[in-house]
Coordinates of C-alpha atoms and ligand atoms in Angstrom, one line a residue:
M28 CA 97.9 88.0 72.7
P29 CA 98.1 90.7 70.4
D30 CA 102.3 90.7 69.1
F31 CA 103.1 93.8 70.4
K32 CA 103.0 92.5 74.0
Q33 CA 105.3 90.4 73.1
Q34 CA 108.0 91.9 71.6
V35 CA 110.7 93.7 72.1
I36 CA 111.7 97.2 71.2
Y37 CA 115.0 99.2 70.1
Q38 CA 115.4 102.7 70.0
I39 CA 117.3 104.4 67.4
Y40 CA 119.1 107.9 68.1
P41 CA 119.7 108.0 64.9
R42 CA 122.2 111.5 65.2
S43 CA 124.7 109.4 67.0
F44 CA 124.2 105.7 65.7
A45 CA 126.7 105.8 62.3
D46 CA 127.3 107.1 60.4
S47 CA 127.4 106.6 56.6
N48 CA 129.4 109.7 55.2
G49 CA 132.0 111.2 57.7
D50 CA 130.6 114.3 58.2
G51 CA 130.4 113.8 61.6
I52 CA 126.5 112.9 62.1
G53 CA 124.3 109.3 62.1
D54 CA 122.2 109.2 59.0
L55 CA 119.4 106.6 57.6
P56 CA 122.2 104.9 55.0
G57 CA 123.6 104.5 58.6
I58 CA 120.9 102.5 60.1
I59 CA 120.5 100.2 56.9
S60 CA 124.2 99.5 57.4
K61 CA 122.7 98.2 60.6
L62 CA 120.2 96.3 60.0
D63 CA 121.6 92.5 60.7
Y64 CA 123.1 94.0 63.7
M65 CA 120.2 94.7 64.6
A66 CA 118.5 91.2 63.4
D67 CA 121.3 89.2 64.8
L68 CA 120.6 90.5 68.3
G69 CA 117.4 89.3 68.4
V70 CA 114.9 92.1 68.8
D71 CA 111.6 92.8 67.0
I72 CA 110.5 96.5 66.8
L73 CA 113.4 100.0 66.0
W74 CA 111.5 102.5 67.1
L75 CA 114.3 105.6 64.9
S76 CA 113.9 109.5 67.3
P77 CA 112.4 111.5 65.1
I78 CA 114.4 112.4 61.3
F79 CA 112.3 114.6 59.5
P80 CA 113.2 118.2 58.5
S81 CA 114.2 120.0 61.9
P82 CA 116.5 123.0 62.1
N83 CA 117.5 120.9 65.7
A84 CA 117.2 123.5 69.1
D85 CA 115.7 120.0 70.5
N86 CA 117.6 117.2 67.6
G87 CA 114.5 116.7 65.6
Y88 CA 111.8 116.9 68.4
D89 CA 111.5 120.4 66.9
I90 CA 109.8 119.5 63.4
S91 CA 109.7 121.8 60.6
D92 CA 108.6 119.2 58.2
Y93 CA 106.1 116.3 59.0
E94 CA 107.1 114.5 55.5
G95 CA 110.2 114.8 54.5
I96 CA 113.4 113.1 55.7
M97 CA 115.9 115.8 58.1
P98 CA 118.2 116.6 54.7
E99 CA 121.3 115.5 57.3
F100 CA 120.0 112.0 57.6
G101 CA 119.4 111.6 54.5
T102 CA 116.6 110.9 51.0
M103 CA 112.9 109.3 51.0
A104 CA 114.1 106.6 48.9
D105 CA 117.4 106.1 52.1
F106 CA 113.9 105.7 54.1
D107 CA 112.2 103.8 51.8
T108 CA 115.5 101.2 51.5
L109 CA 115.6 101.7 55.3
L110 CA 111.6 100.5 55.9
A111 CA 112.1 97.2 53.6
G112 CA 115.5 96.3 55.1
V113 CA 113.7 96.6 58.6
H114 CA 110.7 94.5 56.9
Q115 CA 112.4 91.6 54.6
R116 CA 114.4 91.5 58.5
G117 CA 110.8 90.4 60.3
M118 CA 111.8 93.2 62.2
R119 CA 108.6 96.2 62.2
L120 CA 109.4 100.0 62.2
I121 CA 107.9 103.0 64.3
L122 CA 107.9 106.4 64.1
D123 CA 108.7 109.5 66.6
L124 CA 105.2 111.7 66.4
V125 CA 105.9 115.3 68.2
V126 CA 102.6 116.8 67.5
N127 CA 102.3 118.6 70.5
H128 CA 104.2 121.1 69.4
S129 CA 106.1 121.7 65.9
S130 CA 109.6 123.7 65.1
D131 CA 108.8 127.5 65.0
E132 CA 110.1 127.6 61.1
H133 CA 107.2 125.2 60.2
R134 CA 105.3 126.9 57.3
W135 CA 101.9 126.5 59.7
F136 CA 103.9 128.6 62.0
R137 CA 105.9 130.8 59.9
E138 CA 102.0 131.7 58.2
S139 CA 100.8 132.1 62.1
R140 CA 103.0 134.8 63.8
K141 CA 101.6 137.2 60.0
S142 CA 98.8 137.9 61.0
K143 CA 95.5 137.4 63.5
D144 CA 93.4 137.3 60.8
N145 CA 95.4 134.6 59.0
P146 CA 94.5 131.5 58.2
Y147 CA 96.9 129.1 60.4
R148 CA 97.0 131.7 62.8
D149 CA 94.6 128.6 65.2
Y150 CA 97.5 126.2 65.0
Y151 CA 99.0 127.9 67.4
I152 CA 98.5 128.8 71.6
W153 CA 98.0 132.5 70.7
R154 CA 97.1 135.3 73.8
A155 CA 97.0 138.6 75.1
P156 CA 99.9 140.0 76.7
S157 CA 98.1 139.9 81.0
P158 CA 98.5 143.6 81.5
P159 CA 101.1 143.9 84.0
A160 CA 99.9 143.6 87.8
P161 CA 101.5 142.4 90.3
L162 CA 100.7 139.3 91.8
P163 CA 99.0 139.4 95.6
K164 CA 100.8 138.4 98.1
G165 CA 101.0 134.9 99.2
E166 CA 98.2 133.3 96.3
G167 CA 99.2 130.9 93.4
G168 CA 100.8 131.9 91.4
K169 CA 104.0 133.3 94.3
P170 CA 107.0 131.3 93.3
P171 CA 108.6 128.9 96.3
D172 CA 111.2 129.6 98.0
G173 CA 114.0 129.0 96.9
L174 CA 113.3 128.3 93.3
L175 CA 114.7 132.1 91.7
P176 CA 111.9 134.6 89.5
S177 CA 111.4 133.6 86.9
P178 CA 111.8 137.2 83.5
M179 CA 107.7 137.1 84.3
G180 CA 107.2 140.9 83.8
R181 CA 110.1 142.7 81.7
G182 CA 107.2 144.7 81.1
A183 CA 108.5 147.5 78.9
G184 CA 106.5 148.8 75.7
G185 CA 103.8 147.2 74.5
E186 CA 104.7 142.9 75.9
G187 CA 103.4 143.8 79.2
T188 CA 103.2 140.3 81.4
P189 CA 102.8 136.5 80.0
P190 CA 98.7 136.1 80.1
N191 CA 99.8 133.5 83.0
N192 CA 103.0 131.7 84.9
W193 CA 103.4 128.2 83.4
Q194 CA 107.2 127.9 83.3
S195 CA 108.7 126.3 80.1
I196 CA 110.6 123.1 81.0
F197 CA 114.0 124.2 78.9
S198 CA 114.1 127.1 82.0
G199 CA 111.9 130.6 81.7
P200 CA 108.9 131.4 81.1
A201 CA 106.1 129.8 79.1
W202 CA 104.5 132.4 76.8
K203 CA 107.3 133.6 74.4
F204 CA 105.4 137.8 73.5
D205 CA 105.9 138.5 68.9
E206 CA 106.6 142.0 68.6
I207 CA 104.4 141.0 64.8
T208 CA 101.2 141.2 66.4
G209 CA 101.2 141.9 70.1
D210 CA 100.8 138.7 71.4
Y211 CA 102.8 136.1 73.1
Y212 CA 102.9 132.9 72.2
L213 CA 102.3 129.2 74.4
H214 CA 105.5 126.9 74.6
L215 CA 106.9 124.0 77.3
F216 CA 109.4 123.1 75.9
A217 CA 111.8 126.1 73.8
E218 CA 111.3 128.9 72.7
K219 CA 111.1 127.2 69.2
Q220 CA 109.0 124.8 69.8
P221 CA 105.5 126.9 69.5
D222 CA 102.3 124.9 71.7
L223 CA 100.6 123.4 68.9
N224 CA 96.5 123.9 69.4
W225 CA 94.6 120.4 69.2
E226 CA 91.6 122.6 70.4
N227 CA 91.5 123.8 66.3
P228 CA 89.8 120.8 63.9
K229 CA 91.6 121.2 61.5
L230 CA 94.8 121.4 62.9
R231 CA 93.9 117.8 64.3
Q232 CA 92.6 115.7 60.5
E233 CA 95.7 118.3 59.7
I234 CA 97.6 115.7 62.0
Y235 CA 95.7 112.7 61.2
T236 CA 96.6 113.2 57.9
M237 CA 100.4 113.2 58.1
M238 CA 99.7 110.7 60.5
R239 CA 98.4 108.5 57.2
F240 CA 100.7 109.7 54.5
W241 CA 103.2 107.5 57.4
L242 CA 101.0 104.0 57.7
D243 CA 100.1 104.2 53.6
K244 CA 104.0 104.2 53.3
G245 CA 103.8 100.7 55.1
V246 CA 105.3 102.2 59.0
D247 CA 104.3 100.1 61.7
G248 CA 103.4 102.1 64.3
F249 CA 104.3 105.4 66.3
R250 CA 106.6 105.9 69.5
M251 CA 104.4 109.6 71.1
D252 CA 106.2 112.6 71.9
V253 CA 105.5 113.2 75.3
I254 CA 101.1 113.4 74.4
P255 CA 99.4 113.4 77.7
F256 CA 100.4 117.3 77.2
L257 CA 98.1 117.4 74.6
S258 CA 95.0 119.2 75.5
K259 CA 95.5 122.3 77.6
D260 CA 93.4 123.6 79.5
Q261 CA 91.4 126.8 78.3
R262 CA 91.6 128.6 81.8
F263 CA 95.6 129.0 81.9
P264 CA 95.4 129.2 85.0
D265 CA 98.7 129.8 87.0
Y266 CA 100.1 127.2 88.8
P267 CA 97.7 125.7 91.4
E268 CA 99.5 126.1 95.4
G269 CA 102.0 124.7 96.0
R270 CA 102.9 123.1 92.3
F271 CA 105.0 126.4 90.5
G272 CA 106.6 125.2 87.8
D273 CA 105.3 121.3 87.9
V274 CA 105.1 120.1 84.7
G275 CA 102.3 117.2 85.9
V276 CA 100.7 120.6 86.0
H277 CA 100.5 120.1 81.4
A278 CA 99.3 116.6 81.5
N279 CA 96.3 115.3 81.0
G280 CA 94.0 118.3 80.0
P281 CA 90.5 118.2 80.2
R282 CA 90.7 116.6 76.1
I283 CA 93.8 114.5 75.9
H284 CA 91.6 111.3 75.2
E285 CA 88.4 112.6 74.0
F286 CA 91.1 113.6 71.2
L287 CA 92.9 110.2 71.5
Q288 CA 89.9 108.6 70.1
E289 CA 89.6 111.1 67.9
M290 CA 93.0 109.7 67.2
H291 CA 91.9 106.4 66.8
R292 CA 89.0 106.3 65.0
E293 CA 90.0 107.9 62.5
V294 CA 93.5 106.7 61.8
L295 CA 95.2 104.0 63.9
S296 CA 91.5 101.8 64.5
R297 CA 92.9 101.9 59.6
Y298 CA 95.3 99.7 60.2
P299 CA 95.6 96.9 61.6
D300 CA 98.4 95.3 64.2
V301 CA 99.2 99.3 64.5
I302 CA 101.8 99.9 67.7
T303 CA 101.4 103.0 69.7
V304 CA 103.2 103.3 72.4
G305 CA 102.7 107.3 74.4
E306 CA 105.1 108.8 77.0
G307 CA 103.2 108.9 79.0
I308 CA 104.8 112.3 81.3
G309 CA 102.5 113.6 84.2
V310 CA 100.6 110.1 84.1
S311 CA 100.2 108.2 86.6
A312 CA 99.5 104.1 87.5
G313 CA 96.7 104.8 88.3
Q314 CA 95.6 106.6 85.5
A315 CA 97.4 104.2 82.9
N316 CA 93.8 102.5 81.9
R317 CA 92.3 105.2 80.6
Y318 CA 95.2 105.7 77.9
V319 CA 95.7 102.4 78.0
G320 CA 93.1 100.1 79.5
Q321 CA 91.9 97.3 76.6
H322 CA 88.6 99.3 75.8
R323 CA 89.1 102.7 76.0
H324 CA 90.8 102.6 71.8
E325 CA 93.1 105.3 72.2
L326 CA 96.8 103.3 72.1
E327 CA 98.4 100.0 73.1
M328 CA 101.2 101.5 75.7
I329 CA 102.2 104.4 77.9
Y330 CA 105.8 104.2 79.1
H331 CA 105.9 106.2 82.7
F332 CA 108.1 108.3 83.8
D333 CA 108.3 107.3 87.8
H334 CA 112.3 106.1 87.8
A335 CA 113.2 108.8 85.3
M336 CA 116.6 110.8 86.7
P337 CA 114.1 113.8 87.7
R338 CA 115.1 116.7 86.3
D339 CA 113.5 120.0 87.1
E340 CA 115.6 123.4 86.3
Q341 CA 116.3 122.8 90.4
H342 CA 117.8 119.2 89.6
F343 CA 120.7 121.2 88.0
I344 CA 122.3 122.7 90.6
D345 CA 121.2 119.4 93.0
P346 CA 120.2 117.2 92.1
A347 CA 117.8 114.0 93.7
P348 CA 119.8 111.3 95.7
E349 CA 119.0 107.7 93.1
F350 CA 116.6 106.0 93.4
T351 CA 117.5 103.2 96.3
L352 CA 115.5 99.5 95.5
P353 CA 112.9 99.5 97.5
E354 CA 111.8 102.4 95.8
L355 CA 112.1 101.2 92.5
K356 CA 110.6 97.9 93.4
T357 CA 107.6 99.9 94.6
I358 CA 108.2 101.9 91.0
F359 CA 107.5 98.9 89.4
A360 CA 104.7 96.5 91.3
T361 CA 102.6 99.7 91.0
W362 CA 102.8 100.0 87.9
D363 CA 101.9 96.1 87.3
R364 CA 99.3 96.0 89.2
A365 CA 97.1 99.4 88.2
L366 CA 97.4 98.8 85.0
E367 CA 95.8 94.4 86.7
T368 CA 94.0 95.4 88.0
G369 CA 90.7 98.9 88.2
P370 CA 88.9 100.5 85.8
D371 CA 89.7 100.5 82.5
A372 CA 91.8 97.0 82.2
P373 CA 94.1 95.1 81.6
G374 CA 96.1 97.9 80.3
W375 CA 99.6 97.3 79.2
Q376 CA 102.8 99.2 79.4
N377 CA 106.4 99.8 77.6
I378 CA 109.0 99.5 80.1
Y379 CA 112.2 101.2 80.3
F380 CA 115.3 101.9 82.1
G381 CA 117.3 104.2 79.1
N382 CA 116.4 105.9 76.7
H383 CA 117.7 109.7 74.9
D384 CA 116.1 111.4 77.9
N385 CA 118.1 110.0 80.9
P386 CA 121.8 108.9 81.9
R387 CA 123.1 105.2 81.4
V388 CA 121.0 103.5 83.1
L389 CA 124.6 101.2 83.9
S390 CA 125.8 104.6 85.4
R391 CA 122.3 104.7 87.4
F392 CA 122.5 101.5 88.8
G393 CA 125.6 99.1 87.9
D394 CA 129.5 99.8 88.2
P395 CA 130.2 100.7 85.1
D396 CA 134.2 101.9 86.1
G397 CA 134.4 99.0 88.2
P398 CA 135.1 95.6 88.2
Y399 CA 131.5 94.9 87.5
A400 CA 131.1 96.8 85.3
Y401 CA 130.0 93.1 82.8
E402 CA 128.1 91.5 85.9
S403 CA 126.1 95.1 86.2
A404 CA 125.4 95.6 82.9
T405 CA 123.9 92.0 82.8
M406 CA 121.8 92.2 86.1
L407 CA 120.0 95.8 84.7
A408 CA 119.3 93.3 81.2
T409 CA 117.7 90.7 83.2
L410 CA 115.2 93.4 85.5
L411 CA 114.7 95.1 82.0
L412 CA 114.0 91.5 80.1
T413 CA 112.3 89.7 83.3
H414 CA 109.4 92.2 84.0
R415 CA 106.0 91.4 82.4
G416 CA 105.6 94.9 79.0
T417 CA 107.4 96.1 76.3
P418 CA 110.9 96.0 76.7
S419 CA 112.6 99.0 75.3
I420 CA 116.1 98.5 75.3
Y421 CA 118.3 102.3 74.3
Q422 CA 121.1 101.9 71.8
G423 CA 124.5 101.0 73.7
D424 CA 122.9 99.8 76.2
E425 CA 123.0 95.8 75.2
I426 CA 127.1 97.2 75.4
G427 CA 127.6 98.5 78.8
M428 CA 127.9 102.2 77.7
T429 CA 128.0 104.9 80.1
N430 CA 128.0 108.0 80.9
C431 CA 131.1 110.7 79.7
R432 CA 132.9 112.9 80.9
F433 CA 131.9 116.2 80.5
D434 CA 134.7 118.7 80.7
S435 CA 133.0 121.8 81.0
I436 CA 129.7 123.0 79.6
D437 CA 131.5 123.9 76.3
E438 CA 131.3 120.5 75.5
F439 CA 126.8 119.2 76.1
D440 CA 124.7 119.5 73.2
D441 CA 121.2 119.8 74.6
I442 CA 118.4 122.7 75.0
Q443 CA 118.2 121.4 78.7
V444 CA 121.0 122.1 80.0
K445 CA 122.3 125.0 78.0
N446 CA 119.3 127.0 78.9
A447 CA 119.5 125.5 82.2
W448 CA 123.1 127.3 82.9
K449 CA 122.1 130.8 81.3
A450 CA 119.8 130.7 84.4
L451 CA 120.6 129.5 87.2
I452 CA 124.2 130.6 86.1
T453 CA 125.0 133.3 83.7
P454 CA 123.4 136.3 86.0
T455 CA 125.5 134.9 89.1
N456 CA 129.4 134.9 87.4
D457 CA 129.9 132.5 91.4
P458 CA 132.6 129.8 89.6
D459 CA 131.4 127.8 92.5
L460 CA 127.7 127.0 91.7
G461 CA 128.6 127.1 88.1
R462 CA 130.9 124.2 89.7
K463 CA 128.2 122.8 91.3
F464 CA 126.6 122.4 88.1
L465 CA 129.2 120.7 86.6
K466 CA 128.9 117.6 89.5
A467 CA 125.0 117.9 88.4
V468 CA 125.4 117.3 85.2
N469 CA 128.1 115.4 84.8
R470 CA 125.8 112.5 86.2
I471 CA 121.7 113.3 85.4
A472 CA 122.0 114.9 81.4
R473 CA 120.5 113.5 78.4
D474 CA 123.4 113.8 76.8
H475 CA 125.0 111.1 78.1
A476 CA 122.3 108.5 77.0
R477 CA 123.7 110.4 73.3
T478 CA 127.9 110.5 72.9
P479 CA 127.8 108.1 69.5
M480 CA 127.8 104.8 69.7
Q481 CA 130.9 102.4 69.9
W482 CA 131.4 100.3 67.3
S483 CA 135.9 98.8 67.3
D484 CA 138.8 100.4 68.2
A485 CA 138.7 102.3 65.5
P486 CA 139.5 106.2 65.0
N487 CA 135.8 107.6 67.0
A488 CA 134.6 104.4 67.7
G489 CA 134.6 103.2 64.3
F490 CA 130.9 105.5 64.2
T491 CA 132.4 107.8 61.6
S492 CA 135.3 108.2 59.0
G493 CA 135.0 111.0 59.4
P494 CA 138.0 113.9 61.9
A495 CA 135.0 115.0 64.3
T496 CA 131.8 114.4 65.8
W497 CA 129.2 115.8 66.7
L498 CA 129.2 115.0 70.0
K499 CA 132.3 113.7 71.3
V500 CA 132.9 110.6 72.0
N501 CA 132.6 108.2 75.4
P502 CA 137.2 108.2 76.0
N503 CA 135.5 104.7 77.1
Y504 CA 135.3 102.9 73.4
P505 CA 139.2 101.6 72.8
D506 CA 137.4 99.0 75.8
I507 CA 133.4 99.4 75.5
N508 CA 132.6 98.3 71.5
V509 CA 130.7 96.4 70.1
A510 CA 133.0 94.7 67.0
K511 CA 135.7 93.7 71.0
Q512 CA 131.9 92.0 72.8
Q513 CA 131.3 90.3 69.7
A514 CA 134.6 88.6 69.5
E515 CA 134.1 87.7 73.6
E516 CA 132.2 84.2 74.5
R517 CA 132.2 86.4 77.7
S518 CA 130.3 89.9 77.4
V519 CA 127.4 91.6 77.6
L520 CA 125.5 91.9 73.6
N521 CA 126.3 88.0 73.9
Y522 CA 123.8 87.8 77.0
Y523 CA 121.4 90.2 76.1
R524 CA 121.5 87.8 72.8
Q525 CA 121.3 84.7 75.0
L526 CA 118.9 87.0 76.7
L527 CA 116.5 87.8 74.2
H528 CA 116.5 84.5 73.2
V529 CA 114.9 83.0 76.6
R530 CA 111.8 85.4 76.8
R531 CA 111.4 84.9 73.1
Q532 CA 111.0 81.2 74.2
T533 CA 109.5 81.0 77.8
P534 CA 105.4 82.2 77.8
A535 CA 106.2 83.1 81.0
L536 CA 108.0 86.4 80.5
Q537 CA 106.1 87.9 78.2
A538 CA 102.1 87.5 79.9
G539 CA 103.0 86.4 83.6
T540 CA 101.7 87.8 86.7
Y541 CA 104.9 89.6 88.1
R542 CA 104.7 89.1 91.8
D543 CA 107.2 90.7 94.1
Q544 CA 108.4 88.3 96.2
L545 CA 110.1 90.3 98.7
P546 CA 109.5 94.1 98.7
N547 CA 111.7 95.2 101.3
H548 CA 115.1 93.4 101.1
P549 CA 117.0 96.7 100.4
T550 CA 119.6 94.7 97.8
V551 CA 117.7 91.7 96.2
W552 CA 115.2 92.1 93.7
L553 CA 113.1 88.7 93.8
Y554 CA 110.2 87.9 91.9
E555 CA 107.7 85.3 89.5
R556 CA 106.7 85.4 87.0
L557 CA 102.9 83.3 86.7
L558 CA 101.8 81.4 83.3
G559 CA 99.6 78.4 84.3
E560 CA 101.9 75.4 84.5
E561 CA 105.5 77.8 83.9
R562 CA 106.4 79.3 87.4
L563 CA 109.8 81.5 86.4
I564 CA 112.1 83.2 89.3
V565 CA 113.7 86.4 89.0
V566 CA 116.8 87.2 91.0
A567 CA 119.1 89.6 91.3
N568 CA 121.1 91.1 93.7
V569 CA 121.5 94.9 93.2
S570 CA 124.8 95.8 95.1
Q571 CA 128.8 94.7 94.6
H572 CA 128.1 92.7 98.2
E573 CA 127.7 89.1 98.1
T574 CA 124.3 88.2 100.6
D575 CA 123.2 85.3 101.5
M576 CA 120.2 84.0 99.5
P577 CA 117.4 85.3 101.0
I578 CA 115.0 82.2 100.3
D579 CA 115.5 78.9 99.3
L580 CA 114.8 78.2 94.9
T581 CA 114.3 75.5 93.5
G582 CA 113.8 75.6 89.6
T583 CA 116.8 75.3 86.9
V584 CA 119.3 77.5 86.8
V585 CA 117.4 79.4 82.6
L586 CA 120.0 82.1 82.4
A587 CA 122.6 83.4 85.0
N588 CA 125.3 86.0 84.6
Y589 CA 127.6 84.0 86.2
A590 CA 129.3 80.6 85.3
S591 CA 128.3 78.9 89.0
V592 CA 125.9 77.9 90.5
T593 CA 126.4 79.4 94.9
G594 CA 124.4 79.3 97.4
T595 CA 124.8 82.9 97.4
L596 CA 124.7 85.8 95.5
R597 CA 127.7 87.7 94.3
P598 CA 128.5 91.1 93.8
F599 CA 125.4 91.7 90.7
E600 CA 124.4 88.4 89.8
A601 CA 121.1 87.7 88.3
R602 CA 119.8 84.2 88.1
I603 CA 116.0 83.0 86.1
L604 CA 114.7 80.2 87.6
L605 CA 112.8 77.6 85.1
E606 CA 110.0 76.1 88.1
R607 CA 107.1 73.0 86.5
A608 CA 104.0 73.7 88.3
Ligands
GLC19 C1 109.9 114.4 74.9 C2 111.2 114.0 74.2 C3 112.5 115.5 73.9 C4 112.4 116.3 73.9 C5 111.5 116.5 73.5 C6 110.8 117.7 73.5 O1 110.6 114.9 76.4 O2 111.5 112.6 74.8 O3 113.9 114.5 73.4 O4 113.3 117.5 73.8 O5 109.8 115.3 74.2 O6 109.9 117.8 72.7
CA20 CA1 125.7 111.2 58.2

């Protein structure tokens, strides 16, 4: 079995991880200073969110030079030191590959927009304006009632209307008119993130060359940003009826598998043991093996969005209710089964509860501010690290970091929140709506995951020696921080350490089959992992109410988050039991 199936990923959001020079922004020397911390935690693979030069419209997910280092983060020499330090400690390092789009400040785009015959023109997706014509009534392109009309058809001058009705994931139309040549370019994300044209073989070769540059340096692989979006339907049809604004429409385009197989042939297959994790936005369980099936020669693993916090524009006013436990169980069981069976099986997935695009997992499913913070954080850790798949731990989750309270829109940084506010609230000038929005983002915004890492109870959580930080520090840092948890035996951090150790020692937890034994139980998650003679049972009370043990369990306790074992399941109690056949 390849290594990556036994290993655990730790995701670092460099801007918020550790600041070495007091400017309030995390950096590479900061990460270097914490390598022993991560090795000691027991993780295997570090994934760095983007570290490349960027105007930071989307915090590095808008890259202006794919082969450099963001000056705020350090230098290429720092990067080389970091990579060597990771390898010295027996860990591996993967980078974020963001190639659905670049920054509009990338040299390619600056050239591309100059003229229609510029050699870089076809590196991006340009289309002439549609003539300004009202949409016929009742046809596919019409936004459903209740959605705010998009500012399409501004119409004056040569702008006409955008080529189709696609919406940016960060609000507004996905097309931006560019005066210089009188065409629109496509940006599925921010205006400053023009989509690259994967139809162009020259662009694809540039990307492959860049990937080889990093792999030749010794980088161990890539996490691939919005990879299912690369191939666009070249007819650029309006959204199908009933799916206006649905991001799923942009995923799994006609040539996506051809492109990934080409990437595999030209780059990935030439580097043994390269790790690839696709961000599987818009990929259903049934489609997953097309990307990760063992013989597909595409990716090693992807992660899905089925349990991610829904964050389409309307959710910034009316957030979706949180998933119930039976819903979560169905999602996990469905994915596990889909990867194991069906065409192109077997496949493998990367599993997560938290990342930089979701609020904190403890705030979603645990008891962040109540008496059971420890129990619920360790229970969630147990679930994450005992499911089948390669888990990713998001920075700070290993100490039970929580959502932060944001008192006004100005405290946010994330372009998704700011653009949604501009689209939904600014034009209405309605304070009630503004309050609703603020309440929603206090639950669902991505910035909750991006507040600085809480290292100690020193000012600014020990994240920086400087007076200010780029995003506010969660005021709960005196209670929740690494130094405190290192000193206490019973801490979330020490539980993670033990759990990672148990996982490493227990092949059934890595490769064993998964079987949910109580799919309909409203509060207890109880499943089996089985490999040969080794049978483990994981049981977790995903609620704050004590409950009877739903079935009799035998076996010895390998790890539990309560000191004693009783016949009931106390609030957020989790146990891992081992039975030998
Ligand atoms: C991915 C990233 C997210 C980013 C977006 C655009 O979803 O994870 O942070 O905003 O792509 O690059
Ligand atoms: Ca810094």
